[in-house]
C-alpha positions as a printed NumPy array, in Angstrom:
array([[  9.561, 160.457,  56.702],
       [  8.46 , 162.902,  53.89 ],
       [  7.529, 161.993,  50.437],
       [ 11.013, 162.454,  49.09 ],
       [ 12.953, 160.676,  51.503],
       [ 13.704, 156.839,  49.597],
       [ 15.285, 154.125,  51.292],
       [ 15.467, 150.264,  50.315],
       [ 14.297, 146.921,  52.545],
       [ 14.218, 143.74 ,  52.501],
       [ 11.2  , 141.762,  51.531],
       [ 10.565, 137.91 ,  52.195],
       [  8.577, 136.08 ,  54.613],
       [ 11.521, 133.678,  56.269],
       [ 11.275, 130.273,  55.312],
       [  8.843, 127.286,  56.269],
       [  9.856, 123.77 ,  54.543],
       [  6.34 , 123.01 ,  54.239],
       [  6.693, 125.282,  50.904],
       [  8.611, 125.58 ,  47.811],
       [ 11.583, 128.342,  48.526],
       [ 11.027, 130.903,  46.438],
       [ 12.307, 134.836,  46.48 ],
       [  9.62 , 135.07 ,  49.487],
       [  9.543, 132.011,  51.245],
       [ 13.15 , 132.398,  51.587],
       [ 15.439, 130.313,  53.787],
       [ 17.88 , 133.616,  53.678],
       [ 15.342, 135.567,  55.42 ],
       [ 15.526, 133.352,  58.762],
       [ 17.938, 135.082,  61.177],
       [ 19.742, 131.471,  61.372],
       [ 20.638, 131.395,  57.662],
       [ 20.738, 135.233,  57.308],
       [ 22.2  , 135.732,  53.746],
       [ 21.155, 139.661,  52.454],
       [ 22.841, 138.909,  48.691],
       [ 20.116, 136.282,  48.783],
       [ 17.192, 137.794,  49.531],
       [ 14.898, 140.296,  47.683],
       [ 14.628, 144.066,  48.442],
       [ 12.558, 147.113,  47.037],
       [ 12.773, 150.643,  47.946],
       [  9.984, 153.002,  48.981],
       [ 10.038, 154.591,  45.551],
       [  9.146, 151.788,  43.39 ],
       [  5.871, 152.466,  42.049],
       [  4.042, 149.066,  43.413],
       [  5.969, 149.81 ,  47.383],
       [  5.06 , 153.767,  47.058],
       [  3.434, 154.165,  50.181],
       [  2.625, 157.314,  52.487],
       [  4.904, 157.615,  55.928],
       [  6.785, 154.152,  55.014],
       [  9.392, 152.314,  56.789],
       [ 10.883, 149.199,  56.92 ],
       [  9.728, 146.288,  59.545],
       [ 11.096, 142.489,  60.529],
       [  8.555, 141.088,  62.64 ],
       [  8.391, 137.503,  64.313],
       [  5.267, 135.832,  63.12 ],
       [  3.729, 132.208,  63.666],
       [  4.485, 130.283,  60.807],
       [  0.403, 129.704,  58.881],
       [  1.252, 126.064,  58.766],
       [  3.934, 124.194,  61.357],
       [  3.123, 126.761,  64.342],
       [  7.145, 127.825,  64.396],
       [  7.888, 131.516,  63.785],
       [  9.047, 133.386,  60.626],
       [ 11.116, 136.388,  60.214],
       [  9.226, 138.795,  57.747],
       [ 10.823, 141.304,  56.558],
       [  9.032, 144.162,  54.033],
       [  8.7  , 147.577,  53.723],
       [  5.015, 148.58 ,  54.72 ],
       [  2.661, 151.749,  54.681],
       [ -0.255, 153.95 ,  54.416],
       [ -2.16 , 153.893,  51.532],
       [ -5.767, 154.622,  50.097],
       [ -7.575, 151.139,  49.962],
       [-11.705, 151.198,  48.913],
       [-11.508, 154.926,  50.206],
       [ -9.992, 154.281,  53.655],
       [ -6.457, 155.111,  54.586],
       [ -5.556, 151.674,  55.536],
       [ -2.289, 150.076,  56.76 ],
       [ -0.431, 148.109,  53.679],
       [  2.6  , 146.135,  53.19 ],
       [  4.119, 144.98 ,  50.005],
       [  5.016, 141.339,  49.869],
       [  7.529, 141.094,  47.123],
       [  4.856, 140.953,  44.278],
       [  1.985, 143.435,  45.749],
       [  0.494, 145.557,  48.484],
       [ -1.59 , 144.184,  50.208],
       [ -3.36 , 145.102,  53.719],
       [ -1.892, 144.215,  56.689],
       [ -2.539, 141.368,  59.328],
       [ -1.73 , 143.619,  61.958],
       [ -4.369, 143.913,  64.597],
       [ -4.72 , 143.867,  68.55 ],
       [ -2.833, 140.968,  69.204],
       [  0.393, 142.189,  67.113],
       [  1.599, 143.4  ,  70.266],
       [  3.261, 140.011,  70.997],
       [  5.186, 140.268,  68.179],
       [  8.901, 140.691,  68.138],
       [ 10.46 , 142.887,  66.053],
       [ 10.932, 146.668,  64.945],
       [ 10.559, 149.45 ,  62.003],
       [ 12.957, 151.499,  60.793],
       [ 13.467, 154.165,  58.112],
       [ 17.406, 153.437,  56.453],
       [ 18.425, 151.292,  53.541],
       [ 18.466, 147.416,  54.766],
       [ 17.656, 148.045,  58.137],
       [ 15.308, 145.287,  58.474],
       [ 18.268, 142.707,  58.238],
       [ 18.803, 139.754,  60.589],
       [ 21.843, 142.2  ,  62.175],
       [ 19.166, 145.248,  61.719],
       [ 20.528, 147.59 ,  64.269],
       [ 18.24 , 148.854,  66.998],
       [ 19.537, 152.421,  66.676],
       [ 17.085, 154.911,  65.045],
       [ 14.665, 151.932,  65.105],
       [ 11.716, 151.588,  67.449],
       [ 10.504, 148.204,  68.95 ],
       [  7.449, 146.818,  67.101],
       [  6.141, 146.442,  70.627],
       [  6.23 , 150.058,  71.657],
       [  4.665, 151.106,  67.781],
       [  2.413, 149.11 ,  67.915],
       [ -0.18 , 150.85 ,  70.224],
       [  0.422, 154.001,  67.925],
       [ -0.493, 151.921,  64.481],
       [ -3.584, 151.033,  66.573],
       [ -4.802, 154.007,  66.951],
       [ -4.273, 155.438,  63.519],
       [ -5.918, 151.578,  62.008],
       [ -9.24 , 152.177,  64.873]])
């Protein structure tokens, strides 16, 4: 993707009832209760989700706290971070680095570069499995 190319995703973090629902912790972002008018999106050329080579991403992640999995969805990133070009993701308020690291590869999920592709119903074409990235992002994060 160049520079000039702007698309919009989704951005919340599914939903765990061990937290207050909120715009991220979002029960509209689980792939049960899928709900896209309900959820919260930014596109790549907001100033705070500006981010070199972006794309769009749902992942399946272990819930923090109840060890069930999440759907996050964002919009993630390379950006300059204390000098290093580092990995980011913005989570609805900020970028932040990612969590992404040698055991990512058992995640489900997939990135994509088209607006809302990173919906529950996110269509596989012109995406690529998270899986078969994810050795790629390694090597450009080592």
């Amino acid at each position: 993707v160049t520079a000039y190319t702007t698309f919009k995703c989704y951005v919340c973090q599914g939903y765990d009832d061990n937290f207050t629902q909120n715009n991220i912790n979002n029960k509209y972002c689980s792939n049960k209760h899928w709900d896209g008018s309900k959820v919260s999106n930014v596109s790549n050329g907001d100033a705070s989700a500006q981010f070199i080579d972006s794309f769009c991403s749902m992942r399946t992640i272990p819930s923090p706290t109840s060890g069930r999995t999440l759907q996050q969805r964002d919009i993630m990133g390379y950006r300059n971070f204390n000098g290093v070009k580092t990995l980011m993701r913005f989570n609805g308020t900020s970028a932040e680095p990612t969590k992404l690291d040698r055991d990512s590869v058992d995640m489900d999920g997939y990135f994509c570069q088209k607006d809302f592709c990173n919906s529950a119903l996110g269509s596989l074409g012109g995406c690529s499995l998270l899986t078969a990235l994810c050795p790629t992002l390694l090597i450009k994060l080592f």
